[in-house]
Tab-separated table of C-alpha atoms in Angstrom:
chain	number	residue	atom	x	y	z
A	1	MET	CA	-4.515	-2.277	0.785
A	2	THR	CA	-2.993	-2.237	3.837
A	3	LEU	CA	-0.808	0.261	6.234
A	4	PHE	CA	2.325	-1.644	5.071
A	5	ASP	CA	0.841	-1.735	1.487
A	6	SER	CA	0.840	2.162	1.511
A	7	PRO	CA	3.203	3.648	-0.820
A	8	SER	CA	3.676	6.351	1.911
A	9	PHE	CA	4.633	3.989	4.605
A	10	GLU	CA	7.179	2.354	2.586
A	11	GLY	CA	10.521	3.223	5.093
A	12	HIS	CA	9.027	4.284	8.091
A	13	GLU	CA	9.846	2.573	11.084
A	14	GLY	CA	6.756	2.986	13.352
A	15	VAL	CA	3.154	4.326	13.087
A	16	HIS	CA	1.327	5.184	16.369
A	17	SER	CA	-1.952	6.314	17.614
A	18	PHE	CA	-3.838	7.342	20.511
A	19	PHE	CA	-6.689	8.322	21.348
A	20	ASP	CA	-7.497	9.847	25.228
A	21	GLU	CA	-11.925	9.765	25.707
A	22	ARG	CA	-12.147	12.423	28.003
A	23	THR	CA	-10.477	15.245	25.553
A	24	GLY	CA	-11.157	13.633	22.540
A	25	LEU	CA	-7.587	13.765	20.700
A	26	LYS	CA	-6.637	11.315	18.567
A	27	THR	CA	-3.386	12.035	17.155
A	28	ILE	CA	-1.148	9.964	15.139
A	29	ILE	CA	2.750	10.722	15.167
A	30	ALA	CA	4.098	8.913	12.343
A	31	VAL	CA	8.147	8.188	12.982
A	32	HIS	CA	10.136	7.847	9.310
A	33	SER	CA	13.583	6.845	10.507
A	34	THR	CA	15.615	8.019	13.866
A	35	ALA	CA	18.557	7.194	11.413
A	36	ARG	CA	20.211	10.385	11.915
A	37	GLY	CA	19.631	10.677	15.882
A	38	PRO	CA	15.061	11.107	17.261
A	39	ALA	CA	12.934	12.337	14.808
A	40	ALA	CA	11.994	16.130	15.033
A	41	GLY	CA	8.452	16.873	12.638
A	42	GLY	CA	5.568	19.431	14.215
A	43	CYS	CA	2.438	18.511	15.234
A	44	ARG	CA	-0.372	19.341	12.780
A	45	MET	CA	-3.865	20.523	13.868
A	46	TRP	CA	-6.708	19.385	11.012
A	47	PRO	CA	-9.969	18.766	10.658
A	48	TYR	CA	-9.559	15.658	8.275
A	49	ALA	CA	-12.513	13.947	6.104
A	50	SER	CA	-11.344	10.632	7.595
A	51	ALA	CA	-8.079	8.872	9.550
A	52	GLU	CA	-6.865	7.200	6.680
A	53	ALA	CA	-6.224	11.000	4.879
A	54	ALA	CA	-5.091	11.614	8.708
A	55	LEU	CA	-1.918	9.273	7.979
A	56	GLU	CA	-1.503	9.854	4.622
A	57	ASP	CA	-0.870	12.755	5.164
A	58	ALA	CA	1.258	11.993	8.441
A	59	LEU	CA	3.464	9.753	6.135
A	60	ARG	CA	4.005	11.367	3.557
A	61	LEU	CA	5.105	15.087	5.998
A	62	SER	CA	6.947	11.899	7.829
A	63	ARG	CA	9.297	11.571	4.727
A	64	ALA	CA	9.903	13.930	4.173
A	65	MET	CA	10.734	16.203	7.889
A	66	SER	CA	12.824	12.637	7.287
A	67	TYR	CA	14.720	14.419	4.229
A	68	LYS	CA	14.178	18.089	5.320
A	69	ASN	CA	16.302	17.276	8.401
A	70	ALA	CA	18.593	15.191	6.128
A	71	MET	CA	19.290	18.398	4.286
A	72	ALA	CA	19.857	20.603	6.348
A	73	ASP	CA	22.525	19.184	8.318
A	74	LEU	CA	20.711	18.407	10.758
A	75	ASP	CA	21.603	15.715	13.561
A	76	LEU	CA	18.120	14.714	13.414
A	77	GLY	CA	15.448	12.174	12.400
A	78	GLY	CA	12.315	12.762	11.188
A	79	GLY	CA	8.748	11.847	11.860
A	80	LYS	CA	5.579	14.375	12.406
A	81	SER	CA	1.783	14.355	14.300
A	82	VAL	CA	-1.003	14.915	13.377
A	83	ILE	CA	-3.797	15.541	15.054
A	84	ILE	CA	-7.690	15.051	13.700
A	85	GLY	CA	-9.921	18.263	14.402
A	86	ASP	CA	-10.921	21.847	13.608
A	87	SER	CA	-8.391	24.412	15.682
A	88	ARG	CA	-10.855	26.622	15.702
A	89	THR	CA	-13.394	25.181	17.883
A	90	MET	CA	-11.833	22.468	19.510
A	91	LYS	CA	-8.292	23.353	21.271
A	92	THR	CA	-8.674	22.770	24.814
A	93	PRO	CA	-5.238	22.651	27.030
A	94	ALA	CA	-6.364	18.696	28.468
A	95	LEU	CA	-6.564	17.733	24.580
A	96	PHE	CA	-2.626	19.421	24.352
A	97	GLU	CA	-1.338	17.984	27.576
A	98	ALA	CA	-3.039	14.602	26.088
A	99	PHE	CA	-0.984	14.792	22.958
A	100	GLY	CA	2.244	15.744	25.278
A	101	ARG	CA	1.659	12.011	26.727
A	102	ALA	CA	0.928	11.203	24.251
A	103	VAL	CA	4.300	11.933	22.750
A	104	GLU	CA	5.816	10.768	26.311
A	105	ALA	CA	4.640	7.238	25.510
A	106	LEU	CA	7.079	7.243	22.149
A	107	ASN	CA	10.852	8.179	25.640
A	108	GLY	CA	12.301	10.311	22.927
A	109	THR	CA	11.564	8.782	20.246
A	110	TYR	CA	9.864	11.255	18.445
A	111	TRP	CA	10.843	15.580	19.125
A	112	THR	CA	6.940	16.960	17.739
A	113	ALA	CA	6.512	21.117	17.916
A	114	GLU	CA	4.495	23.500	15.642
A	115	ASP	CA	3.089	23.630	12.829
A	116	VAL	CA	0.127	23.996	10.594
A	117	GLY	CA	-3.447	24.732	13.478
A	118	VAL	CA	-1.233	24.401	16.159
A	119	SER	CA	0.777	27.299	18.568
A	120	PRO	CA	3.324	27.356	21.151
A	121	VAL	CA	0.979	28.206	23.347
A	122	ASP	CA	-0.515	24.966	22.687
A	123	LEU	CA	2.197	23.340	23.224
A	124	GLY	CA	3.060	24.966	26.188
A	125	TYR	CA	0.663	22.731	27.665
A	126	SER	CA	2.263	19.696	26.495
A	127	ARG	CA	4.868	20.739	27.547
A	128	ARG	CA	3.494	19.841	31.956
A	129	ARG	CA	3.860	16.626	30.281
A	130	THR	CA	6.592	15.788	27.687
A	131	ARG	CA	10.001	16.901	27.553
A	132	TYR	CA	9.614	16.703	23.769
A	133	VAL	CA	8.665	19.685	23.011
A	134	ALA	CA	10.907	22.916	20.786
A	135	GLY	CA	9.508	26.024	19.161
A	136	LEU	CA	8.714	27.233	22.738
A	137	GLU	CA	9.092	30.518	24.963
A	138	GLY	CA	9.873	31.545	28.153
A	139	HIS	CA	13.030	29.770	28.911
A	140	PRO	CA	16.425	30.195	28.544
A	141	ALA	CA	16.927	27.658	25.256
A	142	ALA	CA	13.630	28.801	23.891
A	143	SER	CA	13.677	29.607	20.116
A	144	GLY	CA	9.773	30.316	19.401
A	145	ASP	CA	8.283	30.480	17.050
A	146	PRO	CA	10.071	29.037	13.892
A	147	SER	CA	7.383	30.545	10.991
A	148	PRO	CA	10.607	33.827	10.703
A	149	VAL	CA	12.792	31.223	10.378
A	150	THR	CA	11.732	29.442	8.171
A	151	ALA	CA	10.056	31.899	6.137
A	152	GLU	CA	14.191	33.844	6.236
A	153	GLY	CA	15.056	30.298	4.412
A	154	VAL	CA	12.649	30.991	1.851
A	155	PHE	CA	13.213	34.544	1.266
A	156	ARG	CA	16.853	33.474	0.909
A	157	GLY	CA	15.987	30.062	-1.828
A	158	VAL	CA	13.175	32.739	-3.887
A	159	ARG	CA	16.367	34.639	-4.698
A	160	LEU	CA	18.944	32.434	-5.002
A	161	ALA	CA	16.267	30.864	-7.419
A	162	VAL	CA	15.859	34.133	-9.793
A	163	ARG	CA	19.156	34.400	-9.839
A	164	ARG	CA	18.990	31.219	-11.873
A	165	GLY	CA	16.484	31.217	-13.713
A	166	LEU	CA	15.726	34.758	-14.383
A	167	GLU	CA	19.551	36.216	-14.235
A	168	ARG	CA	17.946	38.539	-12.241
A	169	GLU	CA	17.801	40.402	-8.705
A	170	LEU	CA	14.572	40.204	-6.435
A	171	ASP	CA	13.819	43.985	-6.990
A	172	GLY	CA	10.840	44.243	-9.809
A	173	VAL	CA	10.572	40.695	-9.991
A	174	THR	CA	6.541	39.550	-9.300
A	175	VAL	CA	5.898	37.033	-6.922
A	176	ALA	CA	2.514	35.816	-6.171
A	177	ILE	CA	2.001	33.681	-2.644
A	178	GLN	CA	-0.873	30.827	-2.070
A	179	GLY	CA	-1.222	31.650	1.878
A	180	VAL	CA	-0.218	34.018	3.616
A	181	GLY	CA	-0.295	32.501	7.360
A	182	HIS	CA	2.894	32.187	9.359
A	183	VAL	CA	5.860	31.694	6.858
A	184	GLY	CA	3.797	33.317	4.043
A	185	ALA	CA	2.959	36.382	5.842
A	186	TYR	CA	6.458	36.657	6.962
A	187	LEU	CA	7.753	35.335	3.554
A	188	ALA	CA	5.598	38.652	2.157
A	189	ASP	CA	6.604	41.509	4.943
A	190	LYS	CA	10.527	40.404	2.956
A	191	LEU	CA	9.333	40.017	-0.385
A	192	HIS	CA	8.921	43.761	-0.711
A	193	ALA	CA	11.154	44.450	1.466
A	194	ALA	CA	13.656	43.053	-1.638
A	195	GLY	CA	10.890	45.419	-3.932
A	196	ALA	CA	9.253	42.289	-4.920
A	197	LYS	CA	6.134	42.751	-6.869
A	198	LEU	CA	3.511	40.170	-5.443
A	199	ILE	CA	0.416	38.781	-6.298
A	200	LEU	CA	-1.309	37.577	-2.519
A	201	THR	CA	-4.280	34.979	-1.923
A	202	ASP	CA	-5.646	32.970	1.268
A	203	VAL	CA	-8.703	31.623	2.396
A	204	ASN	CA	-8.424	33.780	5.644
A	205	GLU	CA	-9.629	37.017	4.218
A	206	GLU	CA	-9.018	38.987	7.523
A	207	ALA	CA	-5.091	37.614	7.208
A	208	LEU	CA	-5.005	38.201	3.071
A	209	SER	CA	-5.885	41.782	3.262
A	210	GLN	CA	-3.926	42.886	6.282
A	211	VAL	CA	-0.726	41.136	4.807
A	212	ALA	CA	-1.912	43.320	1.416
A	213	ALA	CA	-1.733	46.733	2.908
A	214	ARG	CA	1.753	46.815	4.440
A	215	THR	CA	3.401	45.430	1.247
A	216	GLY	CA	0.811	47.005	-1.940
A	217	ALA	CA	0.259	43.566	-3.054
A	218	GLN	CA	-2.785	43.072	-5.034
A	219	VAL	CA	-5.908	40.436	-4.357
A	220	VAL	CA	-6.637	37.695	-6.089
A	221	ALA	CA	-9.232	34.334	-5.175
A	222	PRO	CA	-7.732	31.965	-4.150
A	223	ALA	CA	-8.538	29.277	-7.473
A	224	ALA	CA	-6.782	32.644	-9.323
A	225	ILE	CA	-3.674	32.693	-8.278
A	226	PHE	CA	-2.362	29.631	-10.228
A	227	ASP	CA	-3.059	32.140	-13.309
A	228	ALA	CA	-1.154	35.217	-12.367
A	229	GLU	CA	0.710	37.183	-14.162
A	230	ALA	CA	3.999	36.459	-12.155
A	231	ASP	CA	7.811	35.557	-12.063
A	232	VAL	CA	7.504	33.083	-9.543
A	233	PHE	CA	5.622	30.964	-7.774
A	234	ALA	CA	5.293	30.146	-4.124
A	235	PRO	CA	2.905	27.428	-2.605
A	236	CYS	CA	2.673	28.787	0.924
A	237	ALA	CA	-0.297	26.653	1.922
A	238	LEU	CA	-0.668	23.730	2.525
A	239	GLY	CA	0.790	20.704	0.331
A	240	GLY	CA	0.034	19.472	-3.213
A	241	ALA	CA	-0.998	22.406	-4.370
A	242	ILE	CA	1.122	21.886	-8.105
A	243	ASN	CA	-0.988	19.442	-9.591
A	244	GLU	CA	-2.659	17.981	-13.056
A	245	GLN	CA	-5.599	20.309	-12.599
A	246	THR	CA	-2.366	23.246	-11.611
A	247	LEU	CA	0.350	23.286	-13.445
A	248	PRO	CA	-1.096	23.656	-16.467
A	249	ARG	CA	-2.628	27.216	-16.063
A	250	LEU	CA	1.368	28.683	-14.299
A	251	ARG	CA	2.848	31.196	-15.669
A	252	ALA	CA	5.553	31.735	-13.745
A	253	ARG	CA	9.142	30.449	-14.634
A	254	ILE	CA	9.897	28.974	-10.975
A	255	ILE	CA	8.039	26.927	-8.756
A	256	ALA	CA	9.930	28.297	-4.905
A	257	GLY	CA	7.628	28.175	-1.357
A	258	GLY	CA	7.768	28.015	2.199
A	259	ALA	CA	4.766	24.329	1.722
A	260	ASN	CA	5.340	21.155	2.067
A	261	ASN	CA	4.908	17.691	-0.449
A	262	GLN	CA	4.053	21.163	-2.613
A	263	LEU	CA	3.914	18.165	-5.776
A	264	ALA	CA	1.022	16.314	-5.985
A	265	SER	CA	3.648	13.432	-7.162
A	266	PRO	CA	7.042	11.821	-8.538
A	267	GLU	CA	5.476	12.297	-12.034
A	268	ILE	CA	3.580	16.241	-11.619
A	269	GLY	CA	7.837	17.137	-10.672
A	270	ARG	CA	9.182	15.297	-13.770
A	271	GLU	CA	6.354	17.585	-15.740
A	272	VAL	CA	7.645	21.212	-14.814
A	273	PHE	CA	10.620	19.411	-15.468
A	274	ALA	CA	10.017	19.043	-18.798
A	275	ARG	CA	7.973	22.418	-19.328
A	276	GLY	CA	11.952	24.360	-18.881
A	277	LEU	CA	10.801	25.156	-15.181
A	278	LEU	CA	13.416	25.893	-12.570
A	279	TYR	CA	11.428	23.968	-9.330
A	280	ALA	CA	13.741	25.021	-5.669
A	281	PRO	CA	12.791	21.298	-3.565
A	282	ASP	CA	10.008	21.998	-1.022
A	283	TYR	CA	12.149	20.109	2.055
A	284	VAL	CA	15.504	21.901	1.265
A	285	ILE	CA	13.989	25.906	0.839
A	286	ASN	CA	11.549	25.256	3.542
A	287	GLY	CA	14.118	24.132	6.516
A	288	GLY	CA	14.989	27.193	8.118
A	289	GLY	CA	12.698	26.131	10.687
A	290	ILE	CA	13.440	22.573	11.484
A	291	ILE	CA	16.679	24.559	11.739
A	292	ASN	CA	15.192	27.070	14.692
A	293	VAL	CA	13.459	23.902	16.030
A	294	ALA	CA	16.885	21.413	15.771
A	295	GLY	CA	19.286	24.287	16.964
A	296	GLU	CA	16.301	24.577	20.416
A	297	ILE	CA	16.877	20.533	21.059
A	298	ARG	CA	20.884	21.312	21.043
A	299	ALA	CA	19.705	23.768	23.659
A	300	LEU	CA	17.645	21.917	25.914
A	301	GLU	CA	19.607	18.685	25.742
A	302	ARG	CA	22.658	20.359	26.682
A	303	GLY	CA	21.323	22.856	29.365
A	304	GLU	CA	22.624	25.779	27.451
A	305	ALA	CA	21.121	29.208	26.352
A	306	PHE	CA	19.646	29.010	22.619
A	307	ASP	CA	22.727	29.669	20.374
A	308	GLN	CA	21.612	32.124	17.178
A	309	ALA	CA	24.404	32.761	15.820
A	310	TRP	CA	24.127	27.779	15.191
A	311	VAL	CA	21.219	28.340	13.440
A	312	GLU	CA	22.760	30.784	11.080
A	313	ALA	CA	25.510	29.258	10.286
A	314	LYS	CA	23.077	25.714	9.012
A	315	LEU	CA	20.709	29.038	6.597
A	316	ASP	CA	23.869	30.134	4.908
A	317	ARG	CA	24.413	25.874	4.226
A	318	LEU	CA	21.190	25.811	3.215
A	319	THR	CA	21.416	27.397	0.738
A	320	LEU	CA	24.545	26.586	-0.855
A	321	THR	CA	23.042	23.074	-0.279
A	322	LEU	CA	20.004	24.319	-2.553
A	323	GLU	CA	22.547	25.326	-4.282
A	324	GLU	CA	24.272	22.083	-4.743
A	325	VAL	CA	21.276	20.977	-5.943
A	326	LEU	CA	20.377	23.094	-8.296
A	327	ASP	CA	23.620	22.989	-10.671
A	328	ARG	CA	23.363	19.211	-10.187
A	329	ALA	CA	19.355	18.741	-11.777
A	330	ALA	CA	21.431	21.461	-14.281
A	331	SER	CA	24.427	19.932	-15.010
A	332	GLU	CA	22.456	15.923	-15.324
A	333	GLY	CA	19.707	17.081	-17.457
A	334	ARG	CA	17.310	15.926	-14.171
A	335	PRO	CA	14.533	16.807	-12.382
A	336	SER	CA	14.877	18.993	-9.013
A	337	HIS	CA	13.393	16.663	-6.906
A	338	GLU	CA	14.669	13.924	-7.642
A	339	VAL	CA	18.234	15.212	-6.980
A	340	ALA	CA	18.041	16.182	-3.758
A	341	ASN	CA	14.955	12.572	-2.639
A	342	GLU	CA	18.683	10.570	-4.291
A	343	MET	CA	20.698	13.654	-2.757
A	344	ALA	CA	18.371	12.959	1.507
A	345	LYS	CA	18.505	9.282	0.202
A	346	ALA	CA	22.042	9.010	0.748
A	347	ARG	CA	23.123	10.850	4.086
A	348	ILE	CA	20.569	8.957	5.646
A	349	ALA	CA	21.887	5.440	4.308
A	350	GLN	CA	25.260	6.854	5.427
A	351	ALA	CA	23.944	7.446	9.058
A	352	ALA	CA	22.038	4.489	9.514
A	353	ALA	CA	24.773	2.093	7.993
A	354	ALA	CA	27.562	4.314	10.791
A	355	LYS	CA	25.015	3.480	13.538
A	356	LEU	CA	24.519	-0.036	13.112
A	357	ALA	CA	28.639	-0.189	12.762
A	358	ALA	CA	28.306	0.742	15.869
């Protein structure tokens, strides 16, 4: 199968690969859509088993970013970049400067920010070679790490889902969180403050113990999180958590978390619906981070200071959009991920048509 035959390539405007021999940089930048504005999405550094696996991840994440940005009502298209490598051992300033040159080569078609394995410090080196970097610190337009804002959006989404699916508030509700990295840790803190009971897991035992200590959470092995006696399952690690093997094991009635591409396939989404589970579509509930990044891009382009009130207004709107998705799914008797996809595609198509007519 060639790239153009891959189902994940559908709708993409371009896929760009870059190799820098001196630093060892191997990166793929996928641009799904620029209908609503320049493509925007984070950079992920991961030790992919193959270039094909890295490409597939970039394509799926890029398309999800188009949908996410459309549902967050942002003047941005969707893109994503991946760096093939172990972020624990292969990071160097020179490598991220080389990544900055790769981003610059796209002439503003793509804006990058941090994602799994990449920090604002890393992208500070990329900023030396391109201005198309957001999520940084130390300048008037800076918004810093978007993870807390992502977690705030997910928290609001979990609260809404609990109100809809369980007809109660978060106090006393048990939430199983898979992954306590930046977003998962912030989410755990927020849920704990709201009175929720937590069950946590992560492959990073140090981070796991720290979050558990301050939230009083129960800790389980990574493989056991799917069997946890919980009301809500919150995937906050890598994608594909809900699949043929894990879905039958879930005890939770609600799936709502911060990870991207939580459903292993559209068919799994339909099975989630058939089992009567309430699913908050991932790219709707986790849109807070890109809203924060969009606020920084907006400030940089206008030469203004970062506007926190603008971000808050977009977060409020995002929760209303999630409510609209769940309302339509309930009234039409359809899976929520299909409703969200339909809405996102319609928004992108409308923008593309307006762009052509201009």
